Coordinates of C-alpha atoms and ligand atoms in Angstrom, one line a residue:
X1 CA 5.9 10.6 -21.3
X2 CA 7.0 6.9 -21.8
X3 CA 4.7 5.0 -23.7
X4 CA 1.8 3.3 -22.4
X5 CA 2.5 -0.2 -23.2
X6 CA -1.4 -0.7 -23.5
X7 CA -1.2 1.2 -26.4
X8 CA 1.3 -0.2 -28.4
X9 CA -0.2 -3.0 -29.4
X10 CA -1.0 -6.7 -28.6
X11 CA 2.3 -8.3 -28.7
X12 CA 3.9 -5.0 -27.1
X13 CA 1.1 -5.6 -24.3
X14 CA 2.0 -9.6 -24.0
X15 CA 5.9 -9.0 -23.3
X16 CA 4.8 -6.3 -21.2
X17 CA 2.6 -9.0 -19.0
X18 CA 5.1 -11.6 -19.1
X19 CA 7.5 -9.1 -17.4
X20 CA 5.1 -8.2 -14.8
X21 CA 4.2 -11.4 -13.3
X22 CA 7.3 -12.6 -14.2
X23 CA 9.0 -9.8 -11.7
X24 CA 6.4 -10.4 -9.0
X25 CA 7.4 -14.0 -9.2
X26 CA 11.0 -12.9 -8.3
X27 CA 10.1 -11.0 -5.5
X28 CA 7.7 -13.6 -4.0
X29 CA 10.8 -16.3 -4.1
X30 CA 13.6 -13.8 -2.8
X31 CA 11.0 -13.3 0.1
X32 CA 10.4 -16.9 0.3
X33 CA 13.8 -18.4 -0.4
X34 CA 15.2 -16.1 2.5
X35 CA 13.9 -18.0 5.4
X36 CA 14.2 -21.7 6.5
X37 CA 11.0 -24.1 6.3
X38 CA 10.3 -23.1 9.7
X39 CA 9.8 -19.8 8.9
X40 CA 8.1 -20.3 6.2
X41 CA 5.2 -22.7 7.9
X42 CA 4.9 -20.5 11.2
X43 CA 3.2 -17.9 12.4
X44 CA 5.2 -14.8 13.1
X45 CA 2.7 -12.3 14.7
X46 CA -1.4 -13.2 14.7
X47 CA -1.7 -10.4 12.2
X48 CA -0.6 -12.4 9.8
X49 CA -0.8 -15.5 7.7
X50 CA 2.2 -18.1 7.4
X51 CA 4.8 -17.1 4.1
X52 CA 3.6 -20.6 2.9
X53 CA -0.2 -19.6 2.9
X54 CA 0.3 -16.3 1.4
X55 CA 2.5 -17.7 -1.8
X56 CA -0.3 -20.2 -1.8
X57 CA -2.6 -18.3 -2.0
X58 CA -0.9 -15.9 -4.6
X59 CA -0.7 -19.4 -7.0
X60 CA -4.3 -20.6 -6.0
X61 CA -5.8 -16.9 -7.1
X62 CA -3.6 -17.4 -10.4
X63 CA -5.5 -20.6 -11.2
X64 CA -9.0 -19.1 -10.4
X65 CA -8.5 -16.4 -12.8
X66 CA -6.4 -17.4 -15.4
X67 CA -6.0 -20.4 -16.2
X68 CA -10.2 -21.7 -15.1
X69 CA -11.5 -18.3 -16.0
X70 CA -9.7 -16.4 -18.7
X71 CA -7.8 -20.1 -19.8
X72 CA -10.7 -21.8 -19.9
X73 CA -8.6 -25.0 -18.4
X74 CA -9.3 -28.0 -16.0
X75 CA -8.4 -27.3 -12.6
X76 CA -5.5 -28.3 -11.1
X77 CA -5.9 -28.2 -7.2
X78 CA -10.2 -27.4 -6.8
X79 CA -9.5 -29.7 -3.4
X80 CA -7.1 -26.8 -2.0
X81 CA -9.6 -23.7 -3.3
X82 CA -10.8 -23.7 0.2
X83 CA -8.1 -24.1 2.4
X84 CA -6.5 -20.4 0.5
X85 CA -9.9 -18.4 0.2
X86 CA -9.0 -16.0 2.4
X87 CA -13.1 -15.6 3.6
X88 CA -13.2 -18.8 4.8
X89 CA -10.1 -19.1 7.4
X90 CA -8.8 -16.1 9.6
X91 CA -5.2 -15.1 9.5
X92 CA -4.9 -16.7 12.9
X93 CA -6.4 -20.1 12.0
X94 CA -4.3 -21.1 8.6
X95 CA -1.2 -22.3 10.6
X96 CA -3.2 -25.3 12.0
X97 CA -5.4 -25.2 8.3
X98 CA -3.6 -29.1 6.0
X99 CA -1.6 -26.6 4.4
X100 CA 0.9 -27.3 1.3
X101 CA 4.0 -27.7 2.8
X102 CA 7.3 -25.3 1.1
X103 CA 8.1 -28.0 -1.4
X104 CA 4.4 -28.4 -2.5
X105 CA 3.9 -25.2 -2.5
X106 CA 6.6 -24.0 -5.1
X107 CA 5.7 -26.8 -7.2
X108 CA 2.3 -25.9 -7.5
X109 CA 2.2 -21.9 -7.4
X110 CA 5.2 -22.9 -10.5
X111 CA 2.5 -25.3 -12.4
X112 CA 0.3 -22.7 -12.4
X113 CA 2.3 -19.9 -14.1
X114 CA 3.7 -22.3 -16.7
X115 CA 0.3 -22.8 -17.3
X116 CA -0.7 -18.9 -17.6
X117 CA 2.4 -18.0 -19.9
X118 CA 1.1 -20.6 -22.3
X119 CA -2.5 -19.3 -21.7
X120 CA -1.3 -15.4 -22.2
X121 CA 0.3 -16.6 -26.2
X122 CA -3.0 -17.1 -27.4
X123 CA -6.1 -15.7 -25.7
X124 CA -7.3 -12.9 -27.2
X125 CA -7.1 -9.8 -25.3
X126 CA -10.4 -7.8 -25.9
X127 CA -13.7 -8.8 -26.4
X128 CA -14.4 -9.7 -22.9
X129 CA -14.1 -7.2 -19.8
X130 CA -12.3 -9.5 -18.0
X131 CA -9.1 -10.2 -20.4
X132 CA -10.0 -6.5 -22.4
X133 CA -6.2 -4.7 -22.0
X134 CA -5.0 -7.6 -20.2
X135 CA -6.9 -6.7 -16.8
X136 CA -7.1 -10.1 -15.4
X137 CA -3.7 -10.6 -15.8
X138 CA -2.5 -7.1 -14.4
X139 CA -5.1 -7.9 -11.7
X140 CA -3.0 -11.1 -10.7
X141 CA 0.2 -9.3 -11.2
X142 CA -0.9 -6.6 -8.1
X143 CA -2.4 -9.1 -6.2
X144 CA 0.7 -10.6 -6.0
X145 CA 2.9 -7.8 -4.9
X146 CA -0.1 -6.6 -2.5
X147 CA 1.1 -10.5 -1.2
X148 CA 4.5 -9.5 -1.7
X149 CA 4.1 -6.3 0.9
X150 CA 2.1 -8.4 3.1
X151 CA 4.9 -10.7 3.1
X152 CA 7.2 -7.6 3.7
X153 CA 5.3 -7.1 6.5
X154 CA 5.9 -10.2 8.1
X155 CA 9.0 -10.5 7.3
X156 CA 9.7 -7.0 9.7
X157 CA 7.5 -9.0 12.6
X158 CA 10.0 -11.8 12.8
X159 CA 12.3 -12.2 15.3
X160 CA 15.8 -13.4 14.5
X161 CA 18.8 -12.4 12.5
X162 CA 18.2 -10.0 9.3
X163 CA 18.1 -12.5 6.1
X164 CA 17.0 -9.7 4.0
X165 CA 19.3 -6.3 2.1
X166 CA 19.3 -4.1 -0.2
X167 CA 20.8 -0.6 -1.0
X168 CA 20.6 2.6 1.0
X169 CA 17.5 5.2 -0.5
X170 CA 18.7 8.4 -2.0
X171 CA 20.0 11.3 0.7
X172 CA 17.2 14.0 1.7
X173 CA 17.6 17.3 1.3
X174 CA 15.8 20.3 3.0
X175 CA 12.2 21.7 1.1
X176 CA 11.7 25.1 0.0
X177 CA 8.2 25.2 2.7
X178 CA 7.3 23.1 4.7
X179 CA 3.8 23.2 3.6
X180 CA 1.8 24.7 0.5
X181 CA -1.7 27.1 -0.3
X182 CA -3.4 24.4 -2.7
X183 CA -6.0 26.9 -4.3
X184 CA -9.2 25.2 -4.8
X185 CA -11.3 23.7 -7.7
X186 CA -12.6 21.0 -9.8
X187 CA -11.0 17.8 -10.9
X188 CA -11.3 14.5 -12.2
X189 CA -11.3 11.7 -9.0
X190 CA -10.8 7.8 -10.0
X191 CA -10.3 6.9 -13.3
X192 CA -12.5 5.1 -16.0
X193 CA -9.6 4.4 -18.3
X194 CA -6.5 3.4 -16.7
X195 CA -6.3 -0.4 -17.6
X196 CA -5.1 -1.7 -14.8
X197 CA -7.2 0.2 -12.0
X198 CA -9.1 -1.8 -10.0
X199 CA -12.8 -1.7 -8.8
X200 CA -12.8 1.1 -6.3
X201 CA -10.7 3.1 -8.5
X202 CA -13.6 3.6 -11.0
X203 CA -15.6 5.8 -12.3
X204 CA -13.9 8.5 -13.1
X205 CA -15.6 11.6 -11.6
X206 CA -15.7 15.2 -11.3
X207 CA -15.0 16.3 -7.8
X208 CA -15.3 19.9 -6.2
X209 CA -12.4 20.7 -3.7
X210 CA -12.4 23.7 -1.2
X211 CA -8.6 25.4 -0.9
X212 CA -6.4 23.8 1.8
X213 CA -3.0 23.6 2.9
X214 CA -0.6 20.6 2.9
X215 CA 2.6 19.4 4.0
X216 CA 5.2 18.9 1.7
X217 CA 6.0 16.2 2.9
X218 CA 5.1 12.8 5.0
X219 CA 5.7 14.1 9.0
X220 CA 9.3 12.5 10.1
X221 CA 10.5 10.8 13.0
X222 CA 12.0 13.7 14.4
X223 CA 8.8 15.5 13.9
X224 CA 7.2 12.5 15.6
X225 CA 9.4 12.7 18.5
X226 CA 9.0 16.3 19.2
X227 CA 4.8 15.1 19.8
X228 CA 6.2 12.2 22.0
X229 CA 9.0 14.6 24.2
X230 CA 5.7 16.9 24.3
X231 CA 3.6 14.1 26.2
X232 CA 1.4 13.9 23.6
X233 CA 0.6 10.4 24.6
X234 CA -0.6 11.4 28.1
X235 CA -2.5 14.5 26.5
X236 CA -6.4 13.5 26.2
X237 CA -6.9 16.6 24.1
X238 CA -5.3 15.8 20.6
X239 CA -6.6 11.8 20.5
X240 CA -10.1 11.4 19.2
X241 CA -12.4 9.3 21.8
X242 CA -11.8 6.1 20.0
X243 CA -8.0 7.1 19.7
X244 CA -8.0 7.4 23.3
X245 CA -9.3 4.4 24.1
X246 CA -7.1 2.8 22.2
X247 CA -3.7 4.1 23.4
X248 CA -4.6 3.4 26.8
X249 CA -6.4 0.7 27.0
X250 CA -3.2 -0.7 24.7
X251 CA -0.7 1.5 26.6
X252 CA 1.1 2.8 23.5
X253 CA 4.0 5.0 23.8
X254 CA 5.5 5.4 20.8
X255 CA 5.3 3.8 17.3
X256 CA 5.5 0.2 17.0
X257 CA 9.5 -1.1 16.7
X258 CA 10.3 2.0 18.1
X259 CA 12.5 1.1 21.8
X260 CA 13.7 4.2 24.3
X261 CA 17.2 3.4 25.8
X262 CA 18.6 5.9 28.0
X263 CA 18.0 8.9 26.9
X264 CA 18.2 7.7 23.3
X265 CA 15.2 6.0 20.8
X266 CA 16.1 3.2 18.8
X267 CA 14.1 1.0 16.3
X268 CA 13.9 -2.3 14.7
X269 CA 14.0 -2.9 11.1
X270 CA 14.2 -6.5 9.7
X271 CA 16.2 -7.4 12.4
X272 CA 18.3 -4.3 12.6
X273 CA 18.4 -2.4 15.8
X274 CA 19.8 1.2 14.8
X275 CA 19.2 4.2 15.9
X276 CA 16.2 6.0 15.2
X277 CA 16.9 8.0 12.1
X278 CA 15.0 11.3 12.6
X279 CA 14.9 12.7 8.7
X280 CA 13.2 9.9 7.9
X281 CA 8.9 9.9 7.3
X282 CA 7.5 8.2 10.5
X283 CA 6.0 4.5 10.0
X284 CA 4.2 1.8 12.2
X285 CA 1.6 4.3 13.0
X286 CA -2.0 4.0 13.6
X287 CA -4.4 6.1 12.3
X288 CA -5.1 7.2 15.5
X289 CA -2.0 8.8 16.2
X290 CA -1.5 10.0 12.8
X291 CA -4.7 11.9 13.6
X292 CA -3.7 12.8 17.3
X293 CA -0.1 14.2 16.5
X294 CA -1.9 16.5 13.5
X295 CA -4.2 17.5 16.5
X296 CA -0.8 18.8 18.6
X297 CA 0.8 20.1 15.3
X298 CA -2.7 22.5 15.4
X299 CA -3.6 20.8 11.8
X300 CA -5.8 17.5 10.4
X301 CA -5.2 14.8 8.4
X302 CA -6.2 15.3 4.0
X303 CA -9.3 14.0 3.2
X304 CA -8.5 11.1 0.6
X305 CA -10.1 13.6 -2.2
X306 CA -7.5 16.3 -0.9
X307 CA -4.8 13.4 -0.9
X308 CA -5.8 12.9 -4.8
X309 CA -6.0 16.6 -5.5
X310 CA -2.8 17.6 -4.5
X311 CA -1.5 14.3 -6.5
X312 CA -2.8 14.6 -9.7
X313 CA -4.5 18.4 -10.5
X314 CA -1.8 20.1 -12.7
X315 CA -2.8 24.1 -11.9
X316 CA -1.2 25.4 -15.5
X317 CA -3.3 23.5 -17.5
X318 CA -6.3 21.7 -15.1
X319 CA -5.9 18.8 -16.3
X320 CA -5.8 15.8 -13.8
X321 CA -3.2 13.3 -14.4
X322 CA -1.6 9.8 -13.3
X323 CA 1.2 11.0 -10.9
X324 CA 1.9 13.8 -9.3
X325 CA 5.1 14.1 -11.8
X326 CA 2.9 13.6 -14.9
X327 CA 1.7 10.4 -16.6
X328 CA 4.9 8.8 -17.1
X329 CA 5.1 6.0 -15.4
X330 CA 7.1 5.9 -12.1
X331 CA 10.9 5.1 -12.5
X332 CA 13.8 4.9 -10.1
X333 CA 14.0 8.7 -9.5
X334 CA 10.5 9.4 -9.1
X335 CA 9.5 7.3 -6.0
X336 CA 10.5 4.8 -3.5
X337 CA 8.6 1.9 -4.5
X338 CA 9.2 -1.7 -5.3
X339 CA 11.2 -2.9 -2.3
X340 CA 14.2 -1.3 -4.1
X341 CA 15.2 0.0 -1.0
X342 CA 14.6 -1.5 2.8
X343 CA 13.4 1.5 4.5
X344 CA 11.6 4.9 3.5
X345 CA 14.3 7.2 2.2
X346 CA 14.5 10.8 4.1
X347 CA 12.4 13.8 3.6
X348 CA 13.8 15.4 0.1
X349 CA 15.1 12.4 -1.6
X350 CA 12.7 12.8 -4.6
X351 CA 13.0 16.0 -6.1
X352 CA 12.1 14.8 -9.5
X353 CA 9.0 13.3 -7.9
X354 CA 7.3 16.7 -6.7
X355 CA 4.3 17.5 -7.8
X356 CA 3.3 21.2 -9.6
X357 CA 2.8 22.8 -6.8
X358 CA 5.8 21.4 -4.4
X359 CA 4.4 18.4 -2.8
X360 CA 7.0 15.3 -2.7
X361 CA 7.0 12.2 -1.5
X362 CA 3.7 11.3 -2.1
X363 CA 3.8 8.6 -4.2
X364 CA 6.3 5.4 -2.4
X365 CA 8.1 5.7 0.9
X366 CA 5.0 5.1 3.6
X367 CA 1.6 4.8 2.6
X368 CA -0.5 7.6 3.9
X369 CA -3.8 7.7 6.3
X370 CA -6.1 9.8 5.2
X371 CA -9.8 10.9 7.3
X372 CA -11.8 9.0 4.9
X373 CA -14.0 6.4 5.3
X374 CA -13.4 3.3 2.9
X375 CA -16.4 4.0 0.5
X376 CA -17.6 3.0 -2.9
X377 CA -17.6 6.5 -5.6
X378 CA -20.9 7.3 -6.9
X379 CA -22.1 4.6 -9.4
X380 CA -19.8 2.0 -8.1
X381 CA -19.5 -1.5 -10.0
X382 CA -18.1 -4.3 -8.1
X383 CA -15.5 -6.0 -10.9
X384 CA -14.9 -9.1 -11.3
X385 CA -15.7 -10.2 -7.9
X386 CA -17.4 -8.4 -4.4
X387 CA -14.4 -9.8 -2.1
X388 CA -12.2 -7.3 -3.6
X389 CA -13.6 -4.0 -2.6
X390 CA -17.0 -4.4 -2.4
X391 CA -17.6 -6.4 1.0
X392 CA -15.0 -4.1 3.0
X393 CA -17.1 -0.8 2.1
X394 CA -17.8 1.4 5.5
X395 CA -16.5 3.8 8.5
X396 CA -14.6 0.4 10.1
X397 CA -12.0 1.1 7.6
X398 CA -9.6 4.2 6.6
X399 CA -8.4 4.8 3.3
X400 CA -4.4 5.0 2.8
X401 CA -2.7 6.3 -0.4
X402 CA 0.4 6.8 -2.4
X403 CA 1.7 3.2 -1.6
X404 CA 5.0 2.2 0.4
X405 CA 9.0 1.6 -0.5
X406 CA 7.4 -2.0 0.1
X407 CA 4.9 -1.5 -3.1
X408 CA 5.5 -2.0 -6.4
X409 CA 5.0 -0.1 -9.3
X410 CA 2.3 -1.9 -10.8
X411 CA 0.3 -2.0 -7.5
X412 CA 0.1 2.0 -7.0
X413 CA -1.2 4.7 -8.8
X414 CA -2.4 8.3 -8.0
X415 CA -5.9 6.5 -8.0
X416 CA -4.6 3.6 -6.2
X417 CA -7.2 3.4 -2.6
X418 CA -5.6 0.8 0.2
X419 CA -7.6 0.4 3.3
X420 CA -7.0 -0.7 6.8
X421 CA -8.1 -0.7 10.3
X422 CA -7.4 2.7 12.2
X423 CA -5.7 0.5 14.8
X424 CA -3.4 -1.0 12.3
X425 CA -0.1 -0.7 13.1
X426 CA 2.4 -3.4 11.3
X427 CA 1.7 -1.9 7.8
X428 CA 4.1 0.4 6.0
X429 CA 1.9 3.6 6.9
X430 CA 2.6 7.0 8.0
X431 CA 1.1 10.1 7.3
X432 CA 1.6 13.6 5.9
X433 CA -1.0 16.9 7.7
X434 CA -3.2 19.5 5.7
X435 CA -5.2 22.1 7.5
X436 CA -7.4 24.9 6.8
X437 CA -6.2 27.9 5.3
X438 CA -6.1 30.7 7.6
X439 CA -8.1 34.1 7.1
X440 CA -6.0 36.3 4.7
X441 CA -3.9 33.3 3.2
X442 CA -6.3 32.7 0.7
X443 CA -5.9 36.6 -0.9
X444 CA -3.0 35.9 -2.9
X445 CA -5.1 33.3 -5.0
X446 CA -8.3 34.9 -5.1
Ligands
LIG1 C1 -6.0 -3.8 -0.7 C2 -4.1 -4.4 0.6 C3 -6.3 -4.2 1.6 O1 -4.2 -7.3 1.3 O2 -6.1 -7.2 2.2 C4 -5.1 -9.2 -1.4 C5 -5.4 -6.6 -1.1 N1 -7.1 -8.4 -1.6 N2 -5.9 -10.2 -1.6 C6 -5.3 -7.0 1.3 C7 -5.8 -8.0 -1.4 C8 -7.1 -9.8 -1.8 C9 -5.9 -6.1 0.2 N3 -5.6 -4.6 0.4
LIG2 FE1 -5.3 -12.2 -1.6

């Protein structure tokens, strides 16, 4: 287990801060500095804000927290607050909003962490919940690589020539099962002591779990195709009403970026057209055809507790842990995360990331839609402010887990809860199946 750099003291914890927002500060200016002004100040899909209003924002959040709140500091911009509060504009409405144009933009959002860095020296770090372990900061870290994948996001909605590269993931290999018995029991949901964990995350709580079966890994694009080829889009059976509604009334064929030519499928990434690689874990789904292709496949989606379960219970010694390798934090060969890689990387790729039982993938590649609700744990806190979690709470939202190739590290955790629209569709999510176990597969546990 590498060491918890929480624990190893204050100026251990400091360095380990610097390097965090330091690394999201990269990543926000390769995504930036990769596109012309123009594509930084428009609007590349009404899903989404301009680049310029999302690194904006990141810098205007930054201020808010850490250098008024935790610094204690004058404010540098309180006439642009509004104009980046995300509550007060829709996505669609900030490209007309008096925004800070590029050059302003990277002056300001740079003003603000010189200001932080000299703020993180000397503030003590305890003694207040807010800067106790360094949680505002880390708070600001993820919120900025949350931005980041956002940014991601839009960057795949462009249209134009690819500005963005990076290696090729790992190769896949084929799994021992295709899906596993997870005997049932009790373990410990959320967390009360990771540092960094935000609201929603917390309390840790003991949680009862029934025995289930689930895939080994996310369902592929050639698993994908097989429920397209099958006319599962024309079949009113597998698609929940809402679904079905949906897919018509939208006239969805196949996942978004996806493109049939001939007799062959192609898709679109970043402004690559290649052919549609099948090994790979289906993305640019709904939930409602994550839930209408488990339907065909005669299985369901995990409940987000089942999600967690499989994720975190260790069966030899019942205890429940960070990741589903351990509590190590996740390194290169664990998971596709951080934007390391452009793409998911094929079914198999992360042997060293399985869990106990054979479970892979499920931390990095495509986020995950689970059947839950978005919904506060018992004795729920909103921390520090409601607009985090707090005012998104209810059955218009579905929870996603196990982050994305387009998530950092420091944004996902095995208690990490993301939360969406079912209708969503731009987001780095697929989906993995679980079902019931069948009458007799239980006896070899029981
Ligand atoms: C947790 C990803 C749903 O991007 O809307 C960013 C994160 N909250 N700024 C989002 C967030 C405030 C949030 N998600
Ligand atoms: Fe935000």
């Amino acid at each position: 287990m590498t060491a918890q750099p929480h624990d190893a003291g204050t100026e251990a914890l400091r360095a380990w801060v610097a390097e965090q927002l330091g690394h999201a500060r990269d990543r926000t200016r390769l995504l930036t500095d990769a596109v012309d002004e123009d594509d930084l100040i428009r609007q590349h899909s009404k899903l989404m804000s301009p680049l310029v209003w999302d690194y904006a924002h990141i810098g205007n959040q930054e201020e808010l927290w850490l250098v008024r709140d935790v610094g204690g500091r004058e404010p540098l911009r309180s006439d642009i607050d509004e104009l980046y509060d995300a509550f007060q504009h829709p996505r669609a409405e900030r490209p007309s909003l008096p925004l800070l144009n590029p050059a302003q933009t990277r002056a300001y959002t740079a003003e603000v962490r010189d200001k932080v860095l000299d703020i993180l020296d000397t503030v003590p770090l305890e003694g207040r919940r807010l800067v106790d372990q360094a949680f505002a900061f880390g708070m600001i870290a993820q919120h900025e690589q949350q931005h980041d994948e956002t940014m991601l996001a839009t960057h795949q909605l462009r249209q134009g020539a690819p500005v963005l590269s990076a290696p090729e993931p790992p190769a896949g290999r084929r799994l021992p099962a295709a899906e596993v018995l997870v005997p049932g029991g009790t373990f410990t949901m959320g967390t009360s002591t990771e540092p960094w964990a935000l609201d929603n995350e917390r309390p840790a709580h003991p949680t009862r779990v029934a025995s289930y079966v689930i895939d080994t890994a996310p369902v592929s694009n050639g698993d994908y195709l097989a429920f397209i080829e099958g006319r599962g889009y024309d079949d009113e059976r597998w698609w929940s009403p809402a679904g079905w509604a949906h897919v018509r009334g939208k006239g969805l064929v196949a996942p978004r970026f996806w493109e049939r030519d001939g007799g062959e499928w192609w898709r679109t990434r970043f402004g690559v057209r290649e052919r549609l690689p099948l090994d790979e874990p289906v993305m640019h789904v709904c939930f409602y055809e994550a839930e209408a292709y488990a339907a065909w496949a005669g299985k369901r989606l995990p409940t987000e507790t089942e999600w967690e379960y499989a994720a975190r219970h260790d069966p030899a010694t019942g205890r429940t842990r960070r990741y589903p390798w351990g509590d190590a934090d996740p390194a290169a060969e664990h998971a596709n995360l951080g934007q390391r890689h452009l793409r998911p990387a094929p079914v198999g790729a992360y042997p060293a990331g399985a869990s106990p039982l054979g479970v892979e993938q499920l931390i990095g590649d495509v986020w995950e839609w689970t059947s839950s609700d978005f919904l506060p744990y018992p004795s729920f806190t909103a921390f520090p402010y409601d607009e985090y979690s707090l005012v998104f709470f209810g059955p218009e939202y579905k929870v996603l887990r196990g982050g994305s190739f387009g998530s950092d590290a420091v944004a996902v955790r095995g208690t990490f809860r993301n939360w969406d629209y079912p209708i969503r569709r731009q987001i780095f999510a697929g989906f993995r199946c679980a079902r019931d176990p069948r009458p007799g597969e239980l006896d070899t546990v029981e």
